[in-house]
Amino acid sequence: MQTVTIWRHAPVAAFVAAVALATINPAPGFAQAQALVTGEAADGTAAASVEVTGANRNDGILTVTLRIVSLPDSKGDIPFYPNAEKGYEAVYVVAGDKKYFALKDAEGKPLIPERAYFAAHGAGKRYLWAGKFTAPPTDVKAFSLVLPFSSPLDEIPITDR
């Protein structure tokens, strides 16, 4: 009788063990990139952590990737571009004494997301963001990223590809 009870619960125990292992070692597809630089963005009652997860230079193009995570007790939206028409120019890279704006496609649209607001209602809402900029010269090894409603994210290391 006791053996039947053990067998009945063995699949449950195996499932619990598998979930515990997956929690400790998440699947490769769910692994998070380590933040190179972290800052915060806020507007009124909305606040989020802004993490630079990549800064890759390849053939004169600098690709910057961010993870934006809403903070506890956050209520509202963070306007990432204050004005969607010309607001794209509020996001730029600074290296040395020069600004580098987002690259534009053949139609003149900047190569950064069109989303102008990030909803930060409650903790843990996650957004991914990527933008392409003219790359600073190859002798420049770090830069600052300027975003509206955030202090500059400084000393972001560049990885050359």
mmCIF file with all atom_site columns, N, CA and C in Angstrom, residues 56-63 93 95 98 100-101 103 132-138 140 158 160:
data_model
loop_
_atom_site.group_PDB
_atom_site.id
_atom_site.type_symbol
_atom_site.label_atom_id
_atom_site.label_alt_id
_atom_site.label_comp_id
_atom_site.label_asym_id
_atom_site.label_entity_id
_atom_site.label_seq_id
_atom_site.pdbx_PDB_ins_code
_atom_site.Cartn_x
_atom_site.Cartn_y
_atom_site.Cartn_z
_atom_site.occupancy
_atom_site.B_iso_or_equiv
_atom_site.pdbx_formal_charge
_atom_site.auth_seq_id
_atom_site.auth_comp_id
_atom_site.auth_asym_id
_atom_site.auth_atom_id
_atom_site.pdbx_PDB_model_num
ATOM 1  N N  . ASN A 1 56  ? 26.824 47.761 -29.460 1.00 0.00 ? 56  ASN A N  1
ATOM 2  C CA . ASN A 1 56  ? 27.675 47.110 -30.459 1.00 0.00 ? 56  ASN A CA 1
ATOM 3  C C  . ASN A 1 56  ? 27.932 48.017 -31.652 1.00 0.00 ? 56  ASN A C  1
ATOM 4  N N  . ARG A 1 57  ? 29.207 48.150 -32.009 1.00 0.00 ? 57  ARG A N  1
ATOM 5  C CA . ARG A 1 57  ? 29.607 48.967 -33.161 1.00 0.00 ? 57  ARG A CA 1
ATOM 6  C C  . ARG A 1 57  ? 30.000 48.022 -34.289 1.00 0.00 ? 57  ARG A C  1
ATOM 7  N N  . ASN A 1 58  ? 29.402 48.239 -35.469 1.00 0.00 ? 58  ASN A N  1
ATOM 8  C CA . ASN A 1 58  ? 29.689 47.406 -36.624 1.00 0.00 ? 58  ASN A CA 1
ATOM 9  C C  . ASN A 1 58  ? 29.512 48.249 -37.886 1.00 0.00 ? 58  ASN A C  1
ATOM 10 N N  . ASP A 1 59  ? 30.549 48.367 -38.676 1.00 0.00 ? 59  ASP A N  1
ATOM 11 C CA . ASP A 1 59  ? 30.492 49.100 -39.948 1.00 0.00 ? 59  ASP A CA 1
ATOM 12 C C  . ASP A 1 59  ? 29.922 50.513 -39.799 1.00 0.00 ? 59  ASP A C  1
ATOM 13 N N  . GLY A 1 60  ? 30.353 51.251 -38.794 1.00 0.00 ? 60  GLY A N  1
ATOM 14 C CA . GLY A 1 60  ? 29.933 52.635 -38.633 1.00 0.00 ? 60  GLY A CA 1
ATOM 15 C C  . GLY A 1 60  ? 28.576 52.828 -37.995 1.00 0.00 ? 60  GLY A C  1
ATOM 16 N N  . ILE A 1 61  ? 27.967 51.730 -37.522 1.00 0.00 ? 61  ILE A N  1
ATOM 17 C CA . ILE A 1 61  ? 26.657 51.803 -36.870 1.00 0.00 ? 61  ILE A CA 1
ATOM 18 C C  . ILE A 1 61  ? 26.788 51.322 -35.434 1.00 0.00 ? 61  ILE A C  1
ATOM 19 N N  . LEU A 1 62  ? 26.230 52.092 -34.506 1.00 0.00 ? 62  LEU A N  1
ATOM 20 C CA . LEU A 1 62  ? 26.195 51.727 -33.093 1.00 0.00 ? 62  LEU A CA 1
ATOM 21 C C  . LEU A 1 62  ? 24.774 51.300 -32.758 1.00 0.00 ? 62  LEU A C  1
ATOM 22 N N  . THR A 1 63  ? 24.608 50.034 -32.372 1.00 0.00 ? 63  THR A N  1
ATOM 23 C CA . THR A 1 63  ? 23.294 49.527 -31.977 1.00 0.00 ? 63  THR A CA 1
ATOM 24 C C  . THR A 1 63  ? 23.254 49.475 -30.455 1.00 0.00 ? 63  THR A C  1
ATOM 25 N N  . VAL A 1 93  ? 23.292 59.846 -28.525 1.00 0.00 ? 93  VAL A N  1
ATOM 26 C CA . VAL A 1 93  ? 24.536 59.345 -27.948 1.00 0.00 ? 93  VAL A CA 1
ATOM 27 C C  . VAL A 1 93  ? 25.521 60.511 -27.880 1.00 0.00 ? 93  VAL A C  1
ATOM 28 N N  . ALA A 1 95  ? 29.644 61.143 -27.340 1.00 0.00 ? 95  ALA A N  1
ATOM 29 C CA . ALA A 1 95  ? 30.994 60.584 -27.228 1.00 0.00 ? 95  ALA A CA 1
ATOM 30 C C  . ALA A 1 95  ? 31.957 61.737 -27.409 1.00 0.00 ? 95  ALA A C  1
ATOM 31 N N  . LYS A 1 98  ? 30.838 65.344 -28.994 1.00 0.00 ? 98  LYS A N  1
ATOM 32 C CA . LYS A 1 98  ? 29.974 65.262 -30.157 1.00 0.00 ? 98  LYS A CA 1
ATOM 33 C C  . LYS A 1 98  ? 28.709 64.447 -29.865 1.00 0.00 ? 98  LYS A C  1
ATOM 34 N N  . TYR A 1 100 ? 25.550 62.159 -31.383 1.00 0.00 ? 100 TYR A N  1
ATOM 35 C CA . TYR A 1 100 ? 25.224 61.264 -32.502 1.00 0.00 ? 100 TYR A CA 1
ATOM 36 C C  . TYR A 1 100 ? 23.739 60.934 -32.388 1.00 0.00 ? 100 TYR A C  1
ATOM 37 N N  . PHE A 1 101 ? 22.980 61.316 -33.404 1.00 0.00 ? 101 PHE A N  1
ATOM 38 C CA . PHE A 1 101 ? 21.539 61.087 -33.400 1.00 0.00 ? 101 PHE A CA 1
ATOM 39 C C  . PHE A 1 101 ? 21.213 59.752 -34.061 1.00 0.00 ? 101 PHE A C  1
ATOM 40 N N  . LEU A 1 103 ? 20.055 57.035 -36.602 1.00 0.00 ? 103 LEU A N  1
ATOM 41 C CA . LEU A 1 103 ? 20.095 56.943 -38.058 1.00 0.00 ? 103 LEU A CA 1
ATOM 42 C C  . LEU A 1 103 ? 18.668 56.965 -38.597 1.00 0.00 ? 103 LEU A C  1
ATOM 43 N N  . LYS A 1 132 ? 19.500 52.477 -33.474 1.00 0.00 ? 132 LYS A N  1
ATOM 44 C CA . LYS A 1 132 ? 20.726 52.501 -34.281 1.00 0.00 ? 132 LYS A CA 1
ATOM 45 C C  . LYS A 1 132 ? 21.158 53.952 -34.466 1.00 0.00 ? 132 LYS A C  1
ATOM 46 N N  . PHE A 1 133 ? 22.434 54.178 -34.176 1.00 0.00 ? 133 PHE A N  1
ATOM 47 C CA . PHE A 1 133 ? 23.005 55.522 -34.228 1.00 0.00 ? 133 PHE A CA 1
ATOM 48 C C  . PHE A 1 133 ? 24.259 55.494 -35.089 1.00 0.00 ? 133 PHE A C  1
ATOM 49 N N  . THR A 1 134 ? 24.659 56.669 -35.583 1.00 0.00 ? 134 THR A N  1
ATOM 50 C CA . THR A 1 134 ? 25.967 56.775 -36.212 1.00 0.00 ? 134 THR A CA 1
ATOM 51 C C  . THR A 1 134 ? 26.988 56.447 -35.129 1.00 0.00 ? 134 THR A C  1
ATOM 52 N N  . ALA A 1 135 ? 27.922 55.567 -35.426 1.00 0.00 ? 135 ALA A N  1
ATOM 53 C CA . ALA A 1 135 ? 28.902 55.161 -34.418 1.00 0.00 ? 135 ALA A CA 1
ATOM 54 C C  . ALA A 1 135 ? 30.000 56.206 -34.275 1.00 0.00 ? 135 ALA A C  1
ATOM 55 N N  . PRO A 1 136 ? 30.463 56.414 -33.046 1.00 0.00 ? 136 PRO A N  1
ATOM 56 C CA . PRO A 1 136 ? 31.634 57.274 -32.869 1.00 0.00 ? 136 PRO A CA 1
ATOM 57 C C  . PRO A 1 136 ? 32.858 56.584 -33.463 1.00 0.00 ? 136 PRO A C  1
ATOM 58 N N  . PRO A 1 137 ? 33.966 57.320 -33.646 1.00 0.00 ? 137 PRO A N  1
ATOM 59 C CA . PRO A 1 137 ? 35.178 56.712 -34.206 1.00 0.00 ? 137 PRO A CA 1
ATOM 60 C C  . PRO A 1 137 ? 35.636 55.499 -33.398 1.00 0.00 ? 137 PRO A C  1
ATOM 61 N N  . THR A 1 138 ? 36.374 54.597 -34.045 1.00 0.00 ? 138 THR A N  1
ATOM 62 C CA . THR A 1 138 ? 36.783 53.339 -33.401 1.00 0.00 ? 138 THR A CA 1
ATOM 63 C C  . THR A 1 138 ? 37.700 53.531 -32.201 1.00 0.00 ? 138 THR A C  1
ATOM 64 N N  . VAL A 1 140 ? 37.062 55.559 -29.823 1.00 0.00 ? 140 VAL A N  1
ATOM 65 C CA . VAL A 1 140 ? 36.162 55.840 -28.705 1.00 0.00 ? 140 VAL A CA 1
ATOM 66 C C  . VAL A 1 140 ? 35.661 54.503 -28.168 1.00 0.00 ? 140 VAL A C  1
ATOM 67 N N  . ILE A 1 158 ? 31.621 50.108 -25.417 1.00 0.00 ? 158 ILE A N  1
ATOM 68 C CA . ILE A 1 158 ? 31.276 49.694 -26.785 1.00 0.00 ? 158 ILE A CA 1
ATOM 69 C C  . ILE A 1 158 ? 31.965 48.375 -27.101 1.00 0.00 ? 158 ILE A C  1
ATOM 70 N N  . ASP A 1 160 ? 33.080 46.088 -30.215 1.00 0.00 ? 160 ASP A N  1
ATOM 71 C CA . ASP A 1 160 ? 33.255 46.123 -31.671 1.00 0.00 ? 160 ASP A CA 1
ATOM 72 C C  . ASP A 1 160 ? 33.003 44.754 -32.247 1.00 0.00 ? 160 ASP A C  1
#
